[in-house]
PDB file of C-alpha atoms in Angstrom:
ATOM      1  CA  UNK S 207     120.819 -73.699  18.177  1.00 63.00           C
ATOM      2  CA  UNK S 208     120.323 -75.688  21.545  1.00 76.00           C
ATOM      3  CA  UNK S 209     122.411 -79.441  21.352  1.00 84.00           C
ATOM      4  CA  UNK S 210     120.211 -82.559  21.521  1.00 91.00           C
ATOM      5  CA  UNK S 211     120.564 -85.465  23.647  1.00 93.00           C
ATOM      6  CA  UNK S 212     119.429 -88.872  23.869  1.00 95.00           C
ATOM      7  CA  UNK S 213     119.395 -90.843  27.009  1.00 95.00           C
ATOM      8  CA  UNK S 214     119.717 -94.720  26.660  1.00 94.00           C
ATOM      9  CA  UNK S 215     119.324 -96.493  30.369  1.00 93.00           C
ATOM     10  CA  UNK S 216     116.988 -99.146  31.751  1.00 91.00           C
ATOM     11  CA  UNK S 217     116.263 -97.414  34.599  1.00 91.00           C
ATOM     12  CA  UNK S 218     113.391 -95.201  34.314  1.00 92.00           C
ATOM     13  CA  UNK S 219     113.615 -93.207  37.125  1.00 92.00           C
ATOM     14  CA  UNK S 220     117.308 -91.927  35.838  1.00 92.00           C
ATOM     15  CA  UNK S 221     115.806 -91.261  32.487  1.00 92.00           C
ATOM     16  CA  UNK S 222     113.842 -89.107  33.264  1.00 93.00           C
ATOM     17  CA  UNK S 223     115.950 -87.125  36.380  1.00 93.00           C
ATOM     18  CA  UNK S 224     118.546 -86.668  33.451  1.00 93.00           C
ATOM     19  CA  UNK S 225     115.943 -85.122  30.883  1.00 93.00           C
ATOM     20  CA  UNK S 226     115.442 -83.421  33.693  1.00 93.00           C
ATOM     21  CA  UNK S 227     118.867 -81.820  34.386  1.00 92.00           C
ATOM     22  CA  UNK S 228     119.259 -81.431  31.017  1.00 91.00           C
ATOM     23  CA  UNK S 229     116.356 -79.337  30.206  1.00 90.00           C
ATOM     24  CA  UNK S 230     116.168 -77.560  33.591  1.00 89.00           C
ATOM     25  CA  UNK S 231     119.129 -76.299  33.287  1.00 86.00           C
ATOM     26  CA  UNK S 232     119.136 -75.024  30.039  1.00 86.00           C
ATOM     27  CA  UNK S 233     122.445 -77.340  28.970  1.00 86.00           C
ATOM     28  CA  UNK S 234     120.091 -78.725  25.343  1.00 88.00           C
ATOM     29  CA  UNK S 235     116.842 -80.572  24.350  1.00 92.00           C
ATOM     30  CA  UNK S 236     116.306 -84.423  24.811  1.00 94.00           C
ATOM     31  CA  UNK S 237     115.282 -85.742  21.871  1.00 93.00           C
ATOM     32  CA  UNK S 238     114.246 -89.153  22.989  1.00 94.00           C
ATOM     33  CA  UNK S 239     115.079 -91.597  25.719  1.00 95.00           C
ATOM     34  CA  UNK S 240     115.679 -95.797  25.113  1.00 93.00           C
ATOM     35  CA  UNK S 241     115.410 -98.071  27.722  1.00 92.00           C
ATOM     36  CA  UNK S 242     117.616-100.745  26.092  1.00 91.00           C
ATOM     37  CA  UNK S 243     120.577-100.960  23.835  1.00 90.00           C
ATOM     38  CA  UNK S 244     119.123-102.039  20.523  1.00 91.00           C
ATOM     39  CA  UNK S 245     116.593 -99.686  21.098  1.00 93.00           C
ATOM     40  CA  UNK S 246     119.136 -97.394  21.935  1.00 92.00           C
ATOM     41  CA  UNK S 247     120.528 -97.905  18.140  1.00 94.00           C
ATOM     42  CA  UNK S 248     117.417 -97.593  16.452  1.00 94.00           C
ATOM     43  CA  UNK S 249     116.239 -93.733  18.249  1.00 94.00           C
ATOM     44  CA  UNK S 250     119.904 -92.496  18.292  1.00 94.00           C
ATOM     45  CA  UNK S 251     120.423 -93.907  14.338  1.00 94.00           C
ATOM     46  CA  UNK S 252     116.943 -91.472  14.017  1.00 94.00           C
ATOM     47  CA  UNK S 253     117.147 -88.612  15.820  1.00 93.00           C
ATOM     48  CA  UNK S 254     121.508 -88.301  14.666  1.00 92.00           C
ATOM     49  CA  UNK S 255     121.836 -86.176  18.612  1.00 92.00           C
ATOM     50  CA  UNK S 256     124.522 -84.276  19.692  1.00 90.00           C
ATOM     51  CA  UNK S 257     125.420 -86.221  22.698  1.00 91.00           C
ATOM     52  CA  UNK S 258     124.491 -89.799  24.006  1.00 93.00           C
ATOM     53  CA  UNK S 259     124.180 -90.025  27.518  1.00 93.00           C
ATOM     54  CA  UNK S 260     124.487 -94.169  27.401  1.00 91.00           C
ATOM     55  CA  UNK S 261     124.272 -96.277  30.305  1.00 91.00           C
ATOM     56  CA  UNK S 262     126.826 -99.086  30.876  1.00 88.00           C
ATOM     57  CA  UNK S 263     125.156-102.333  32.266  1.00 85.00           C
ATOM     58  CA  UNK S 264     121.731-102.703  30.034  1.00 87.00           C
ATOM     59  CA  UNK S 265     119.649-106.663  29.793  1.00 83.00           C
ATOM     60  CA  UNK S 266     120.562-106.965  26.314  1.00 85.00           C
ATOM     61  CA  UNK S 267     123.488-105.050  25.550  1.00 85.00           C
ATOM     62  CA  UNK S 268     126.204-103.122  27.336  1.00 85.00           C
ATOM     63  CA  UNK S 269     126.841 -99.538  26.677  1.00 88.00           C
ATOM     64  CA  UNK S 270     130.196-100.476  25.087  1.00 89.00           C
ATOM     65  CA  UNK S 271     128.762-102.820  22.473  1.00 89.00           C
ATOM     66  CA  UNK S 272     126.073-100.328  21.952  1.00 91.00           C
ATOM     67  CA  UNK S 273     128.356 -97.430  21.112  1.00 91.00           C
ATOM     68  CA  UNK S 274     130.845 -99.533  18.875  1.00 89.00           C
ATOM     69  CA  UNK S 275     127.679-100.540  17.173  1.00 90.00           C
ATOM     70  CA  UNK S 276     126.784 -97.366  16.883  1.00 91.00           C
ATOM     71  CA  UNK S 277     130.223 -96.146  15.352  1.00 89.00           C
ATOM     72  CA  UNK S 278     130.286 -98.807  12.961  1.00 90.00           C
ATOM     73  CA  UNK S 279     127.271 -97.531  11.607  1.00 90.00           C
ATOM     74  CA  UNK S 280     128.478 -94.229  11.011  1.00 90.00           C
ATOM     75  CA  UNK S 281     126.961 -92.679  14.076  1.00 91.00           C
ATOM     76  CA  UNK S 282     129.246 -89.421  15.142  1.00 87.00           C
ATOM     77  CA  UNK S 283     127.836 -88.242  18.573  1.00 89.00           C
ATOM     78  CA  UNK S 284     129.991 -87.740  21.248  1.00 88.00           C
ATOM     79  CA  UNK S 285     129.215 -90.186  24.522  1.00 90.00           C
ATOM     80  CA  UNK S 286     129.199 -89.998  28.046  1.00 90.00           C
ATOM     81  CA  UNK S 287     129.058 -93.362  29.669  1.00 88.00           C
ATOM     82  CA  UNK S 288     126.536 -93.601  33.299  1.00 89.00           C
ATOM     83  CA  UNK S 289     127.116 -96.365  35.711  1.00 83.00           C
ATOM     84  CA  UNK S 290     127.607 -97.206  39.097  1.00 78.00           C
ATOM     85  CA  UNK S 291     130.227-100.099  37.635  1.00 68.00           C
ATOM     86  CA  UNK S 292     133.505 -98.908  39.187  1.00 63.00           C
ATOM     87  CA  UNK S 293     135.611-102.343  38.007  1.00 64.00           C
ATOM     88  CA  UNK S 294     138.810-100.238  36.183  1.00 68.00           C
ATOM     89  CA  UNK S 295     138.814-102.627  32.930  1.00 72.00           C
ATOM     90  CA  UNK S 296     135.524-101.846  32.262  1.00 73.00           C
ATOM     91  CA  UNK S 297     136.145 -98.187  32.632  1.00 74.00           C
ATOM     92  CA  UNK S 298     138.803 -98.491  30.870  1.00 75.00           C
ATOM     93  CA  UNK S 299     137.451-100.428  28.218  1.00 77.00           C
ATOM     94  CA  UNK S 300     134.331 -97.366  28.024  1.00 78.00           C
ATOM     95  CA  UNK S 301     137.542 -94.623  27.247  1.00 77.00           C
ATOM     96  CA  UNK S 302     138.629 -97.029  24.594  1.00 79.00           C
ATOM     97  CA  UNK S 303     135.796 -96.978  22.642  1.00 78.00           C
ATOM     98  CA  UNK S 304     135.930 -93.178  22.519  1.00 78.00           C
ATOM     99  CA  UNK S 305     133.402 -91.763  25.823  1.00 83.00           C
ATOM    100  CA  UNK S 306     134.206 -88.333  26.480  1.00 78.00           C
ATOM    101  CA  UNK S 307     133.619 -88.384  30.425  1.00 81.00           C
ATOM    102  CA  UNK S 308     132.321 -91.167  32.575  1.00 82.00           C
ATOM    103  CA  UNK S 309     129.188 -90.613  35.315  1.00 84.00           C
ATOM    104  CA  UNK S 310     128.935 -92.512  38.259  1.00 83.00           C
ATOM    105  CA  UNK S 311     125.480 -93.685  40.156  1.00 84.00           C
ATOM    106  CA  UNK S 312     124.002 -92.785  41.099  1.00 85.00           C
ATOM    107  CA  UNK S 313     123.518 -89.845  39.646  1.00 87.00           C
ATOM    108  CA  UNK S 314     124.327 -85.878  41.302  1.00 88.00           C
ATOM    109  CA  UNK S 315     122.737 -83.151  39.308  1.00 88.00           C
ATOM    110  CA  UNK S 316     125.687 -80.890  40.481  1.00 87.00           C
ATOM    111  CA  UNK S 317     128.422 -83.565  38.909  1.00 85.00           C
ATOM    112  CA  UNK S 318     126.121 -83.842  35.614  1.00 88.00           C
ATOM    113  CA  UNK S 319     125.823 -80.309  34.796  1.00 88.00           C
ATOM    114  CA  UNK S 320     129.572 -80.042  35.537  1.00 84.00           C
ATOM    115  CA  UNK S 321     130.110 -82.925  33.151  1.00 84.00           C
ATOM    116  CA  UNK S 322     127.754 -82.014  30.437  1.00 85.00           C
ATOM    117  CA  UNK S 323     128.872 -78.689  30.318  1.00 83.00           C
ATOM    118  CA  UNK S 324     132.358 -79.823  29.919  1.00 80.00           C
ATOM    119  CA  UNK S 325     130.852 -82.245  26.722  1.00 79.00           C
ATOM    120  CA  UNK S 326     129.330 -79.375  25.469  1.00 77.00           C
ATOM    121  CA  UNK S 327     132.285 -77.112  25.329  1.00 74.00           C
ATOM    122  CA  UNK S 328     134.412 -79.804  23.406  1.00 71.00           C
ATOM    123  CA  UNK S 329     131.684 -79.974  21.284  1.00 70.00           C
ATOM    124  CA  UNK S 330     131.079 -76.684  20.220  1.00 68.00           C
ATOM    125  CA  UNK S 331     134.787 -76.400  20.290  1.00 65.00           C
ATOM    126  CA  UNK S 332     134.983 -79.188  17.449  1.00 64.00           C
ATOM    127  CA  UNK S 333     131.807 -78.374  15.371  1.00 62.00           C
ATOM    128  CA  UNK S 334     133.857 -75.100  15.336  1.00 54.00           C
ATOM    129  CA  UNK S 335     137.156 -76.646  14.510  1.00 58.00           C
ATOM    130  CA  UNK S 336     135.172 -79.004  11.373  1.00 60.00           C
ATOM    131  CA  UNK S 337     133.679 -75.332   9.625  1.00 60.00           C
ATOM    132  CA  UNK S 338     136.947 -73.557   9.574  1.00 59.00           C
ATOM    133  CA  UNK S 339     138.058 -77.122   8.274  1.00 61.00           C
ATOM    134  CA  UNK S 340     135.046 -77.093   5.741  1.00 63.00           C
ATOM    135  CA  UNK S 341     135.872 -73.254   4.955  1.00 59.00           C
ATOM    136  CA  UNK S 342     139.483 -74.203   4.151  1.00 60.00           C
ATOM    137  CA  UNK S 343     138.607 -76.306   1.830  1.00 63.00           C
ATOM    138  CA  UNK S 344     136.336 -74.656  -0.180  1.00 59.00           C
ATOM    139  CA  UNK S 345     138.447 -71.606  -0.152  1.00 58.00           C
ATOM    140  CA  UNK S 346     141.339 -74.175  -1.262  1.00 58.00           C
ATOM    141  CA  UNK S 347     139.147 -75.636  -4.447  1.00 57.00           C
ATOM    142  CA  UNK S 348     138.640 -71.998  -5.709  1.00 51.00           C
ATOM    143  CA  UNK S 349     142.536 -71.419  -5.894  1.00 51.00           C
ATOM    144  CA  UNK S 350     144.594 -72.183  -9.331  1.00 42.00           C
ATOM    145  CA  UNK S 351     144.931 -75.711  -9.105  1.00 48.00           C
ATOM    146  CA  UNK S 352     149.016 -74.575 -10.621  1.00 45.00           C
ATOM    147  CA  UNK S 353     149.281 -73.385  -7.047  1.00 47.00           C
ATOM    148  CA  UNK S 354     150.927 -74.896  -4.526  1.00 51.00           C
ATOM    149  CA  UNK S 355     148.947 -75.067  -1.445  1.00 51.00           C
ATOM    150  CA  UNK S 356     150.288 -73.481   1.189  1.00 47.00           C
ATOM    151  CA  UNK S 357     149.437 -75.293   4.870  1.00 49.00           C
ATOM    152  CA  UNK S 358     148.002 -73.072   7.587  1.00 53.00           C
ATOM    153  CA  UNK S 359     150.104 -72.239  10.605  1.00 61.00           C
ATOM    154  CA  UNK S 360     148.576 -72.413  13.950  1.00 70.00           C
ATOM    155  CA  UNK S 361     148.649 -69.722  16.058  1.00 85.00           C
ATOM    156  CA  UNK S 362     150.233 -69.634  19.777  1.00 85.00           C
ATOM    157  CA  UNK S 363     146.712 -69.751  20.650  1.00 86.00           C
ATOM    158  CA  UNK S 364     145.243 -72.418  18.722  1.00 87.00           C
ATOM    159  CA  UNK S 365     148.098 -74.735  19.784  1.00 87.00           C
ATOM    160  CA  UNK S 366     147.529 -73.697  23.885  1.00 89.00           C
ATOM    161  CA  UNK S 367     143.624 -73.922  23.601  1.00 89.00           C
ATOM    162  CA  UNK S 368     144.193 -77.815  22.027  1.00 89.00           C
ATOM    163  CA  UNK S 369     146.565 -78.345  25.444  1.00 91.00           C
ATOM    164  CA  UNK S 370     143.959 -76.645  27.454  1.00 91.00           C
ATOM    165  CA  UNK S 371     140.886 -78.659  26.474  1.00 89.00           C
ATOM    166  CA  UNK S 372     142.663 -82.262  26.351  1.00 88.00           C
ATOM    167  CA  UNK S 373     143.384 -81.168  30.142  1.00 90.00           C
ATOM    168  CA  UNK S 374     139.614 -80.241  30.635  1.00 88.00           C
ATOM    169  CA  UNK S 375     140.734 -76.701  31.087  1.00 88.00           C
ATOM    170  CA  UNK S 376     138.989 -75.177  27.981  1.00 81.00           C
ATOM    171  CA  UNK S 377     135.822 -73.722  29.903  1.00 80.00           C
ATOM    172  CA  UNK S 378     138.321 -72.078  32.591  1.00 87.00           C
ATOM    173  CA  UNK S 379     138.264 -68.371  33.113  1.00 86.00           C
ATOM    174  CA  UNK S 380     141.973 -68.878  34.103  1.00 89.00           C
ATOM    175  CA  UNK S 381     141.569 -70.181  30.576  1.00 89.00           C
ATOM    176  CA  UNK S 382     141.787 -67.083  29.160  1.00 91.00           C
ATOM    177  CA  UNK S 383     145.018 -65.961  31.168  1.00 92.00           C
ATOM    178  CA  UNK S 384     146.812 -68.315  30.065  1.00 93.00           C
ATOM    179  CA  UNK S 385     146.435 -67.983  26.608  1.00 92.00           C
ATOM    180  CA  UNK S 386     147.578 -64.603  26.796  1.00 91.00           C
ATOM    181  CA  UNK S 387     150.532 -65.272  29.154  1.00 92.00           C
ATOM    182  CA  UNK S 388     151.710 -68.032  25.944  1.00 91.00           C
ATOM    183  CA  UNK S 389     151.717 -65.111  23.895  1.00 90.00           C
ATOM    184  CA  UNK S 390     153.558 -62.809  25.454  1.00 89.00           C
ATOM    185  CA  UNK S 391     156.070 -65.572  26.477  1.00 88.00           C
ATOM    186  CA  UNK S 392     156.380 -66.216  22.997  1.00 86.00           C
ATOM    187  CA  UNK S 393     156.512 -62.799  21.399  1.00 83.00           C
ATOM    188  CA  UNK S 394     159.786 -62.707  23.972  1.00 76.00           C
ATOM    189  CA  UNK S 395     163.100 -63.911  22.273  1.00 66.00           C
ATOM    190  CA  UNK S 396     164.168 -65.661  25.671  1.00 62.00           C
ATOM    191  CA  UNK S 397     161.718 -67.918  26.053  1.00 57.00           C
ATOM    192  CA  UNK S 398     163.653 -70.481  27.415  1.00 62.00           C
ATOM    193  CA  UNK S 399     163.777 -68.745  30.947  1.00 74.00           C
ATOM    194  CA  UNK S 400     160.423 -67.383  32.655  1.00 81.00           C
ATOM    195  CA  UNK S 401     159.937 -64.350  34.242  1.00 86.00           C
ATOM    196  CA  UNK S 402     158.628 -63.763  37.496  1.00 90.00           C
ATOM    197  CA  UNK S 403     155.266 -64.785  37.697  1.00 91.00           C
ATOM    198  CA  UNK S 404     153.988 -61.600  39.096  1.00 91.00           C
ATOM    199  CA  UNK S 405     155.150 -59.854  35.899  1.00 91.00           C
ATOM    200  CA  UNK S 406     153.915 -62.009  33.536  1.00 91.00           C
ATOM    201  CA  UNK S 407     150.275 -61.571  35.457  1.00 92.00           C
ATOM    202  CA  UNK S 408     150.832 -57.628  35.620  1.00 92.00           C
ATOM    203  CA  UNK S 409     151.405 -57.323  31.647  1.00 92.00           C
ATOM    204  CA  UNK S 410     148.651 -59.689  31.164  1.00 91.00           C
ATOM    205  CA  UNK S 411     146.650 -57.683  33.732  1.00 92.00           C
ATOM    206  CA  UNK S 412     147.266 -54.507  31.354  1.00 91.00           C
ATOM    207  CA  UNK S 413     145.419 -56.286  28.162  1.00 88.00           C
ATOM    208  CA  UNK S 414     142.118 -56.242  30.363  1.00 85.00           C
ATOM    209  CA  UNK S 415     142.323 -52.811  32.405  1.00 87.00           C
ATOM    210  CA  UNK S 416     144.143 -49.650  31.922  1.00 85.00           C
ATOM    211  CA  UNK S 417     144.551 -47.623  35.214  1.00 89.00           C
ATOM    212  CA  UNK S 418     147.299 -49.004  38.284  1.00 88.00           C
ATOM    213  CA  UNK S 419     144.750 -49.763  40.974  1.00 89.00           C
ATOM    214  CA  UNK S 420     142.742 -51.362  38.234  1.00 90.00           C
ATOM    215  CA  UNK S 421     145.827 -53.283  37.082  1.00 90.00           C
ATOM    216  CA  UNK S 422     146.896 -54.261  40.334  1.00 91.00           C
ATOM    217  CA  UNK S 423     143.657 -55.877  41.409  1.00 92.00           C
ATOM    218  CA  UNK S 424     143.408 -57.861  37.912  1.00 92.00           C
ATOM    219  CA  UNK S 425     146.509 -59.031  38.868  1.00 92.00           C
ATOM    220  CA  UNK S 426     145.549 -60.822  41.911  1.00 92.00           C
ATOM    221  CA  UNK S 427     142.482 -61.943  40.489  1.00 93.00           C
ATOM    222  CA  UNK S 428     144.615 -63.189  37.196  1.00 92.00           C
ATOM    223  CA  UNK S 429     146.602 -65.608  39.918  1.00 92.00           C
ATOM    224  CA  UNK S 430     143.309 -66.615  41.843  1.00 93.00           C
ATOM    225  CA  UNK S 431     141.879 -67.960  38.432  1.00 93.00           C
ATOM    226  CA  UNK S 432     144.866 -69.365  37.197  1.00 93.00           C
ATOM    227  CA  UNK S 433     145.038 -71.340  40.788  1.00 92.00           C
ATOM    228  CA  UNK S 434     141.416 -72.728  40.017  1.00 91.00           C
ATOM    229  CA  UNK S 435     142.152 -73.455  36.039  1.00 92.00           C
ATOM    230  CA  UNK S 436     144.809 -75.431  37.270  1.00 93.00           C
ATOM    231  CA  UNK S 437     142.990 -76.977  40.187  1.00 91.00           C
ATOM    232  CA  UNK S 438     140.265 -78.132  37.458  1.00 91.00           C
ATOM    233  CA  UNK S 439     142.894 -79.679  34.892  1.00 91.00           C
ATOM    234  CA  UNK S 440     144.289 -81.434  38.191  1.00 91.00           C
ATOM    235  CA  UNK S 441     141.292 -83.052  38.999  1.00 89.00           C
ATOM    236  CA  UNK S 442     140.277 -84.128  35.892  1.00 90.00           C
ATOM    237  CA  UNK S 443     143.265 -85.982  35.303  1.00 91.00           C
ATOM    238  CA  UNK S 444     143.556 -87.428  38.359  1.00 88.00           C
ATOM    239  CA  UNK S 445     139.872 -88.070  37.662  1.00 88.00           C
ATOM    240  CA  UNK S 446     140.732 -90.061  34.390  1.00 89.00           C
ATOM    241  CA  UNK S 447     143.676 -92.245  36.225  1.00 85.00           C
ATOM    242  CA  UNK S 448     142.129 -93.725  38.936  1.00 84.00           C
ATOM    243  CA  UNK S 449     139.470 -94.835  36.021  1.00 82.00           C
ATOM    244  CA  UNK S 450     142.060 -96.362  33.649  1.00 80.00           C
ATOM    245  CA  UNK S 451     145.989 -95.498  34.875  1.00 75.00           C
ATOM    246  CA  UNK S 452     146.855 -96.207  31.410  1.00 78.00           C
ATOM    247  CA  UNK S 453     144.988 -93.493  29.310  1.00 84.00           C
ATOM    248  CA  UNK S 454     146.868 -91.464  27.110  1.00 84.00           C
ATOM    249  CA  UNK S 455     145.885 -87.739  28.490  1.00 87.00           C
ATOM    250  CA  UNK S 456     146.616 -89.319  31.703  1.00 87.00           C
ATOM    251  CA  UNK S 457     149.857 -90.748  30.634  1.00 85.00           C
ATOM    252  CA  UNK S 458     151.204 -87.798  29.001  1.00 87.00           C
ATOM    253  CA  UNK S 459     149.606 -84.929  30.718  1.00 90.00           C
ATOM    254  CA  UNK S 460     149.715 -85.293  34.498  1.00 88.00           C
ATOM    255  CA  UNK S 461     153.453 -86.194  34.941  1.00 87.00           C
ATOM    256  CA  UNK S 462     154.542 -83.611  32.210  1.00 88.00           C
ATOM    257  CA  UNK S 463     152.187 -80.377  33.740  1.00 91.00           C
ATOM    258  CA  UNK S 464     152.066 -81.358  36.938  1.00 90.00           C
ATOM    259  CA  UNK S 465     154.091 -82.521  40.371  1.00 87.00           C
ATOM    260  CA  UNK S 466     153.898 -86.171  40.618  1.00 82.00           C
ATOM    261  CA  UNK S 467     152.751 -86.023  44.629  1.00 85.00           C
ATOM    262  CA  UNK S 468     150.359 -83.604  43.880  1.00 87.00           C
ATOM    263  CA  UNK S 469     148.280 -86.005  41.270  1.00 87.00           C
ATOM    264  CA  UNK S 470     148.969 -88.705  43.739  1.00 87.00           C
ATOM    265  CA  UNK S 471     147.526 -86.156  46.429  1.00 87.00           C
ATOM    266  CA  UNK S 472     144.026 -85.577  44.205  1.00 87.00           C
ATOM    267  CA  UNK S 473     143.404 -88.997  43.273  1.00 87.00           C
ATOM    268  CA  UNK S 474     143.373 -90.201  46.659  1.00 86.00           C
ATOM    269  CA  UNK S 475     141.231 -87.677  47.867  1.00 86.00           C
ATOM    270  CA  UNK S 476     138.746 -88.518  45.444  1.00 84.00           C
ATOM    271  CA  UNK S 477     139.257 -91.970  45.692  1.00 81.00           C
ATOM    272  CA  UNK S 478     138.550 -91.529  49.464  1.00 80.00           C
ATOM    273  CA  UNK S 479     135.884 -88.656  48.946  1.00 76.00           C
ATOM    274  CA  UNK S 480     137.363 -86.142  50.817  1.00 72.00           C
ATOM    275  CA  UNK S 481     137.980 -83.255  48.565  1.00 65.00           C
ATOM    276  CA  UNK S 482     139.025 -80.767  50.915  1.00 64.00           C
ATOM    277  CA  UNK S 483     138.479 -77.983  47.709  1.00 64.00           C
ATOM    278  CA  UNK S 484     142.201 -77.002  48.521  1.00 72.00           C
ATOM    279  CA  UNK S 485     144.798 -78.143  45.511  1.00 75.00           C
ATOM    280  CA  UNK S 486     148.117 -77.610  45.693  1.00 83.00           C
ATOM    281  CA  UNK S 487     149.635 -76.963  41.969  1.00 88.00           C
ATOM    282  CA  UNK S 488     152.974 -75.332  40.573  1.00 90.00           C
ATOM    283  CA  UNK S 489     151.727 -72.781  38.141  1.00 92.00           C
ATOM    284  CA  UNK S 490     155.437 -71.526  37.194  1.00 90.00           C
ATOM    285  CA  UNK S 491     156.019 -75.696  36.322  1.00 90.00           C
ATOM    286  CA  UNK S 492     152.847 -75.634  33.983  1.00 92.00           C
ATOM    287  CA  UNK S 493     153.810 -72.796  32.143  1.00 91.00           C
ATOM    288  CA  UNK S 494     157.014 -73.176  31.599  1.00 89.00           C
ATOM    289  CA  UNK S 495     156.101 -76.785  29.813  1.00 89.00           C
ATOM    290  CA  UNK S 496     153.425 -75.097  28.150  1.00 90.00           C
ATOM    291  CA  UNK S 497     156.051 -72.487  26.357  1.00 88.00           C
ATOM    292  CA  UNK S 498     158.152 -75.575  25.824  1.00 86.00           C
ATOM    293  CA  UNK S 499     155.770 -77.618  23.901  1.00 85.00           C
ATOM    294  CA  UNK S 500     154.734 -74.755  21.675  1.00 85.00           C
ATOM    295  CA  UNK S 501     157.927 -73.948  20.864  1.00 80.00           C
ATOM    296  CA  UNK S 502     158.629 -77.837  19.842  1.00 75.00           C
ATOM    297  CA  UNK S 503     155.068 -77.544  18.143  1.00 66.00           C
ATOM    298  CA  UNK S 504     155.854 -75.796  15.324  1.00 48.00           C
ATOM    299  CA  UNK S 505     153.315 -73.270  14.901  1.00 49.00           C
TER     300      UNK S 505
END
């Protein structure tokens, strides 16, 4: 089942070249646009979408009030905020009243899709998360209520995939590597020291393809997507400090995953505009922290 939208922005021309995006590229169905905030309320209190697509500045209401109004009311769609505002309180203000990404005017089809299909992995990802959740509980009401209830563990790869997403790595292909390099380091009983990170790529390499020159060539491929998973969690950090320097994933993630000059590095680069598509990142550094905090997760 396709995810709906609703697009809430006074300017007509980006209402429709987002329906547009949206439906052209095969991301969900709009199912209605509002040209003001409290109109805005009333279609998105109606139609109950997926995602909101809301824009900040609006004649009678801001995107901000909207949204709280919105939440207040019960509303639980997930948001992405559009202006062409860049003031950092007000961005920061937009992350505080729980926006999942923030789109700048004026608007790039290429950074929407990106963006959107980012939203609608974290949604899926939830909706997922809330029917094992739903599951759990029915299967809990049919036990003897004499029973003590026993609580789930997480597995090494629930646990990384939560990391991964908060770092906007979730849609990665690399993704997928490094779920499976967390649990082989953690099926070892030293997992306080790595291995070299060519072995840990070979024995991962042998999970997807069985003969050596087959193996070898995953291998290489395993670092080359690992290089851009990391790239992408670099950026969209980086992405999320220059936008508010206090936010939490920003806080916690970028110094703890990643080399402190090398966030500086990406920020100003996008601050400036000049992505050169070349980021430098310490993949032994991330997953060794990675192993770390699963092991002080306890799974």
């Amino acid at each position: 089942m396709p995810l709906s939208f609703c697009i809430v922005d006074d300017d007509r021309s980006a209402r429709r070249m987002l329906q547009h995006i949206i439906e052209d590229s095969g991301l969900g169905e709009v199912a209605g646009t509002a040209e003001s905030g409290q109109e805005g309320v009333r279609l998105i209190l109606e139609e109950s979408p997926d995602i909101v697509l809301m824009d900040l500045l609006m004649p009678d209401q801001d995107g901000i009030e909207t949204i709280r109004s919105l939440q207040a009311q019960g509303c639980r769609s997930k948001f992405v905020m559009i202006s062409q505002i860049e003031n950092q309180d007000m961005v920061g203000r937009a992350y505080e009243s729980g926006i999942e990404f923030f789109i700048r005017k004026p608007i790039n089809r290429i950074e929407v899709e990106t963006v959107l299909r980012r939203v609608n992995e974290r949604y899926a990802m939830s909706r997922y998360l809330d029917e094992i959740k739903s599951s759990l509980e029915k299967l809990e009401g049919l036990q003897l209520r004499a029973a003590p209830a026993i609580p789930a563990r997480r597995t090494v790869k629930d646990a990384a995939q939560a990391i991964l997403m908060n770092m906007g790595m979730i849609g990665e292909s690399g993704g997928r590597d490094i779920l499976a390099i967390m649990e082989i380091l953690m099926e070892r009983e030293d997992t306080g020291t790595l291995p070299p990170l060519k072995e840990l790529y070979e024995a991962v390499a042998a999970r997807y393809k069985e003969s050596k020159s087959d193996i070898a060539k995953e291998t290489k491929a395993i670092e080359q997507r690992l290089r851009r998973a990391l790239a992408t969690g670099l950026t969209h950090l980086a992405s999320i400090g220059l936008t508010d320097y206090s936010h939490p994933k920003f806080e916690y993630y970028a110094p703890l995953y990643f080399d402190f000059e090398d966030v500086r590095a990406k920020m100003k680069e996008i601050e400036q505009g000049r992505e050169s598509g070349k980021t430098k990142v310490n993949i032994r550094k991330f997953l060794q922290v990675m192993v770390l905090e699963l092991q002080e997760g306890r799974l």
